[in-house]
Short mmCIF file of C-alpha atoms in Angstrom, two decimals:
data_model
loop_
_atom_site.label_atom_id
_atom_site.label_comp_id
_atom_site.label_asym_id
_atom_site.label_seq_id
_atom_site.Cartn_x
_atom_site.Cartn_y
_atom_site.Cartn_z
CA ALA A 29 -0.32 0.41 0.66
CA GLN A 30 1.32 3.14 -0.91
CA SER A 31 0.85 6.69 1.51
CA VAL A 32 1.72 10.56 1.40
CA THR A 33 2.73 13.18 4.17
CA GLN A 34 2.63 16.62 4.13
CA LEU A 35 4.22 18.17 6.75
CA GLY A 36 2.51 21.77 7.49
CA SER A 37 -1.21 21.65 6.48
CA HIS A 38 -0.52 25.49 6.71
CA VAL A 39 2.30 27.74 5.11
CA SER A 40 3.71 31.21 5.01
CA VAL A 41 5.28 33.22 2.81
CA SER A 42 6.54 36.87 1.36
CA GLU A 43 6.12 37.32 -1.81
CA GLY A 44 9.76 36.64 -4.03
CA ALA A 45 10.74 34.49 -0.46
CA LEU A 46 11.89 30.34 -1.29
CA VAL A 47 8.56 28.00 -1.22
CA LEU A 48 9.52 24.83 -0.05
CA LEU A 49 6.11 22.35 0.32
CA ARG A 50 7.79 19.22 2.16
CA CYS A 51 5.76 16.01 0.79
CA ASN A 52 7.14 12.08 2.67
CA TYR A 53 6.13 9.48 0.74
CA SER A 54 5.13 5.74 1.82
CA SER A 55 6.13 2.67 -1.32
CA SER A 56 6.60 -1.34 -1.27
CA VAL A 57 7.18 -0.53 -5.31
CA PRO A 58 8.29 2.18 -7.16
CA PRO A 59 6.43 4.91 -7.07
CA TYR A 60 5.39 7.24 -9.41
CA LEU A 61 4.69 10.55 -7.43
CA PHE A 62 2.73 13.90 -8.14
CA TRP A 63 1.45 17.29 -7.14
CA TYR A 64 -1.59 19.17 -7.98
CA VAL A 65 -2.92 22.57 -7.34
CA GLN A 66 -6.20 23.33 -6.37
CA TYR A 67 -8.09 27.05 -6.76
CA PRO A 68 -10.93 27.31 -4.54
CA ASN A 69 -14.09 25.13 -5.19
CA GLN A 70 -11.82 23.63 -8.23
CA GLY A 71 -10.30 20.68 -9.53
CA LEU A 72 -7.21 19.63 -8.91
CA GLN A 73 -4.68 20.80 -11.75
CA LEU A 74 -0.94 18.82 -12.92
CA LEU A 75 1.54 21.22 -11.13
CA LEU A 76 4.31 18.34 -11.97
CA LYS A 77 5.36 14.55 -11.60
CA TYR A 78 7.91 11.99 -11.45
CA THR A 79 8.18 8.68 -13.17
CA SER A 80 11.47 7.62 -12.58
CA ALA A 81 12.82 9.69 -15.90
CA ALA A 82 14.76 12.21 -14.39
CA THR A 83 14.89 12.90 -10.39
CA LEU A 84 14.68 16.55 -10.51
CA VAL A 85 11.25 17.05 -12.47
CA LYS A 86 10.06 20.76 -14.08
CA GLY A 87 6.86 21.27 -13.32
CA ILE A 88 4.44 24.71 -14.35
CA ASN A 89 4.39 27.93 -12.99
CA GLY A 90 8.40 27.74 -12.56
CA PHE A 91 7.27 24.94 -9.50
CA GLU A 92 9.86 21.69 -9.65
CA ALA A 93 10.96 19.11 -7.60
CA GLU A 94 13.43 16.20 -6.22
CA PHE A 95 12.93 12.30 -5.81
CA LYS A 96 15.31 11.71 -3.32
CA LYS A 97 14.83 7.61 -2.61
CA SER A 98 16.85 7.54 0.39
CA GLU A 99 14.73 9.99 2.36
CA THR A 100 11.68 9.24 0.64
CA SER A 101 11.06 12.87 -0.43
CA PHE A 102 9.46 14.38 -3.26
CA HIS A 103 8.96 18.64 -1.75
CA LEU A 104 7.91 20.81 -4.21
CA THR A 105 9.92 23.73 -4.84
CA LYS A 106 9.87 27.30 -6.26
CA PRO A 107 12.05 30.31 -6.27
CA SER A 108 9.99 32.61 -5.78
CA ALA A 109 7.13 33.16 -4.91
CA HIS A 110 3.45 35.01 -6.17
CA MET A 111 0.72 36.19 -4.90
CA SER A 112 -1.10 34.22 -7.51
CA ASP A 113 0.28 30.64 -6.02
CA ALA A 114 -1.43 30.75 -3.35
CA ALA A 115 -3.65 27.57 -3.15
CA GLU A 116 -3.77 23.93 -1.71
CA TYR A 117 -1.46 21.92 -3.00
CA PHE A 118 -2.10 18.54 -2.56
CA CYS A 119 1.78 15.52 -2.63
CA ALA A 120 -0.34 12.38 -4.32
CA VAL A 121 0.78 8.76 -5.20
CA ARG A 122 0.49 5.87 -7.46
CA GLY A 123 1.57 2.99 -7.16
CA SER A 124 3.01 0.78 -10.67
CA GLY A 125 1.21 -1.92 -12.23
CA SER A 126 -2.59 -2.03 -12.38
CA ALA A 127 -2.85 0.16 -9.57
CA ARG A 128 -4.15 3.44 -11.39
CA GLN A 129 -5.79 5.37 -8.45
CA LEU A 130 -4.20 7.86 -6.38
CA THR A 131 -3.72 7.75 -3.16
CA PHE A 132 -3.46 12.04 -1.97
CA GLY A 133 -2.35 13.93 0.89
CA SER A 134 -3.69 16.17 2.78
CA GLY A 135 -3.19 19.91 1.64
CA THR A 136 -0.36 21.77 2.46
CA GLN A 137 -2.18 25.33 2.34
CA LEU A 138 -0.34 27.64 0.95
CA THR A 139 -0.79 31.02 1.88
CA VAL A 140 2.16 34.23 -0.16
CA LEU A 141 2.33 37.89 2.01
CA PRO A 142 2.34 41.27 0.16
CA ASN B 5 -10.94 20.18 -26.22
CA ALA B 6 -12.90 20.08 -23.32
CA GLY B 7 -11.93 19.89 -19.52
CA VAL B 8 -13.74 17.65 -17.47
CA MET B 9 -17.30 18.05 -16.64
CA GLN B 10 -19.79 17.67 -13.67
CA ASN B 11 -22.96 18.31 -13.30
CA PRO B 12 -24.14 19.41 -11.22
CA ARG B 13 -21.70 21.55 -9.53
CA HIS B 14 -23.01 22.60 -6.22
CA LEU B 15 -26.23 19.78 -5.04
CA VAL B 16 -28.61 20.09 -2.48
CA ARG B 17 -30.80 17.05 -0.79
CA ARG B 18 -32.56 16.34 1.77
CA ARG B 19 -31.82 13.69 4.03
CA GLY B 20 -33.18 10.07 2.49
CA GLN B 21 -32.57 12.31 -0.93
CA GLU B 22 -31.04 10.50 -3.12
CA ALA B 23 -27.73 12.67 -4.60
CA ARG B 24 -26.36 12.04 -9.16
CA LEU B 25 -23.40 13.17 -9.98
CA ARG B 26 -22.30 13.05 -13.68
CA CYS B 27 -19.39 13.41 -15.37
CA SER B 28 -18.13 13.42 -18.51
CA PRO B 29 -15.12 13.09 -19.12
CA MET B 30 -12.23 14.12 -21.40
CA LYS B 31 -12.70 13.33 -25.26
CA GLY B 32 -10.39 9.96 -25.95
CA HIS B 33 -10.22 9.22 -22.14
CA SER B 34 -11.20 5.80 -21.69
CA HIS B 35 -10.89 6.15 -17.83
CA VAL B 36 -12.84 8.02 -15.05
CA TYR B 37 -12.05 7.74 -11.66
CA TRP B 38 -13.42 9.50 -8.59
CA TYR B 39 -12.80 10.57 -5.67
CA ARG B 40 -14.21 12.98 -2.15
CA GLN B 41 -13.16 15.02 -0.66
CA LEU B 42 -14.25 16.21 2.49
CA PRO B 43 -14.31 19.35 4.29
CA GLU B 44 -10.07 20.21 5.43
CA GLU B 45 -9.02 16.57 3.90
CA GLY B 46 -6.79 14.80 0.81
CA LEU B 47 -9.36 13.36 -1.69
CA LYS B 48 -9.50 9.83 -0.98
CA PHE B 49 -10.26 7.16 -3.67
CA MET B 50 -13.53 5.85 -3.75
CA VAL B 51 -13.73 3.87 -7.61
CA TYR B 52 -12.35 3.25 -10.68
CA LEU B 53 -13.95 2.30 -13.74
CA GLN B 54 -13.43 1.39 -17.70
CA LYS B 55 -16.62 2.42 -19.84
CA GLU B 56 -18.78 -0.44 -19.00
CA ASN B 57 -16.73 -2.49 -16.49
CA ILE B 58 -15.48 -1.71 -12.83
CA ILE B 59 -12.13 -1.98 -12.25
CA ASP B 60 -11.98 -0.96 -8.74
CA GLU B 61 -14.12 -0.36 -5.90
CA SER B 62 -12.44 -0.76 -2.78
CA GLY B 63 -12.97 2.92 -1.94
CA MET B 64 -16.51 2.53 -2.32
CA PRO B 65 -18.37 2.51 0.37
CA LYS B 66 -20.45 -0.86 1.11
CA GLU B 67 -24.13 0.47 0.88
CA ARG B 68 -25.92 3.56 -0.96
CA PHE B 69 -23.25 3.83 -3.00
CA SER B 70 -22.83 2.69 -6.83
CA ALA B 71 -20.87 4.57 -9.90
CA GLU B 72 -22.02 3.53 -13.58
CA PHE B 73 -19.99 4.29 -16.77
CA PRO B 74 -22.05 3.62 -19.28
CA LYS B 75 -21.49 2.75 -23.20
CA GLU B 76 -23.48 6.06 -24.44
CA GLY B 77 -23.67 8.40 -21.55
CA PRO B 78 -21.70 9.30 -18.82
CA SER B 79 -20.37 7.90 -15.30
CA ILE B 80 -22.74 8.12 -12.27
CA LEU B 81 -21.54 8.04 -9.47
CA ARG B 82 -25.47 7.45 -7.22
CA ILE B 83 -25.65 8.18 -3.39
CA GLN B 84 -29.23 6.42 -2.09
CA GLN B 85 -30.86 7.63 1.19
CA VAL B 86 -28.07 10.61 1.81
CA VAL B 87 -26.55 11.91 5.15
CA ARG B 88 -25.32 14.66 6.59
CA GLY B 89 -21.62 12.78 6.56
CA ASP B 90 -22.56 12.58 2.73
CA SER B 91 -21.82 16.44 2.21
CA ALA B 92 -18.15 17.11 0.63
CA ALA B 93 -16.87 17.71 -2.51
CA TYR B 94 -16.83 15.18 -5.43
CA PHE B 95 -15.09 14.86 -8.22
CA CYS B 96 -14.52 12.67 -11.21
CA ALA B 97 -10.77 12.45 -12.81
CA SER B 98 -10.23 11.02 -16.49
CA SER B 99 -7.76 9.76 -18.46
CA PRO B 100 -6.32 8.19 -21.97
CA GLN B 101 -5.86 4.14 -21.94
CA LYS B 102 -2.15 4.38 -23.38
CA ALA B 103 -0.18 1.08 -22.46
CA GLY B 104 3.02 1.45 -21.03
CA ALA B 105 2.12 4.81 -20.23
CA VAL B 106 2.10 6.84 -16.70
CA ASP B 107 -1.15 8.43 -17.45
CA GLU B 108 -2.45 12.03 -16.06
CA GLN B 109 -5.31 11.92 -13.87
CA PHE B 110 -7.87 15.88 -15.11
CA PHE B 111 -9.38 16.36 -13.02
CA GLY B 112 -13.01 18.15 -12.85
CA PRO B 113 -14.43 21.26 -10.90
CA GLY B 114 -16.27 18.86 -8.87
CA THR B 115 -19.92 18.78 -7.62
CA ARG B 116 -20.23 20.03 -3.56
CA LEU B 117 -22.69 18.20 -2.19
CA THR B 118 -24.68 19.27 0.68
CA VAL B 119 -27.18 17.30 2.66
CA LEU B 120 -29.61 18.97 5.08
#
């Protein structure tokens, strides 16, 4: 069974500061990992995904994440926060093989301060 | 190419009524997933369907909930005899069928169910 843990349900950063959202995973098989963003009253939009091709994954809107097997982590970063980045962010894992559903973390609400 | 469509966006039901949530996947997508998001929580998987088949319903409550994805038409998530605890946002996602690829799931805007 797979699971993800997101450390910090709320994160606040100043505009222009580094964004770091933490995600640790647990999986008995090589995982596929995803970061999604959810704006209020909307569905989820994929930011990036890790599928074992490269450990550093670049996504949309300037976000990237690094897969670290030794730390079982897949933290999301962005060098410089923008006001429009304020949203809820979800880390998710999907196992390989026939199990296709995503298992989500509990989410991190990002606030960007002016 | 239109995205995943869900309707209604908001649904209010009284306890004991039935709720029907509809999901039209993206064009060309043959896989549909339903997730539920309770307040202050992440999304929880409910059911995974392909056309006319339920592939995995391990996340579905055993009673009152059912799902289908007919050959023609949208996927339907049906909740019978709703209770207040069913109040949540229900999201549908779809993905294409690509052998050997890790396909992205595209999410709809969700249906927010309120049970009075």
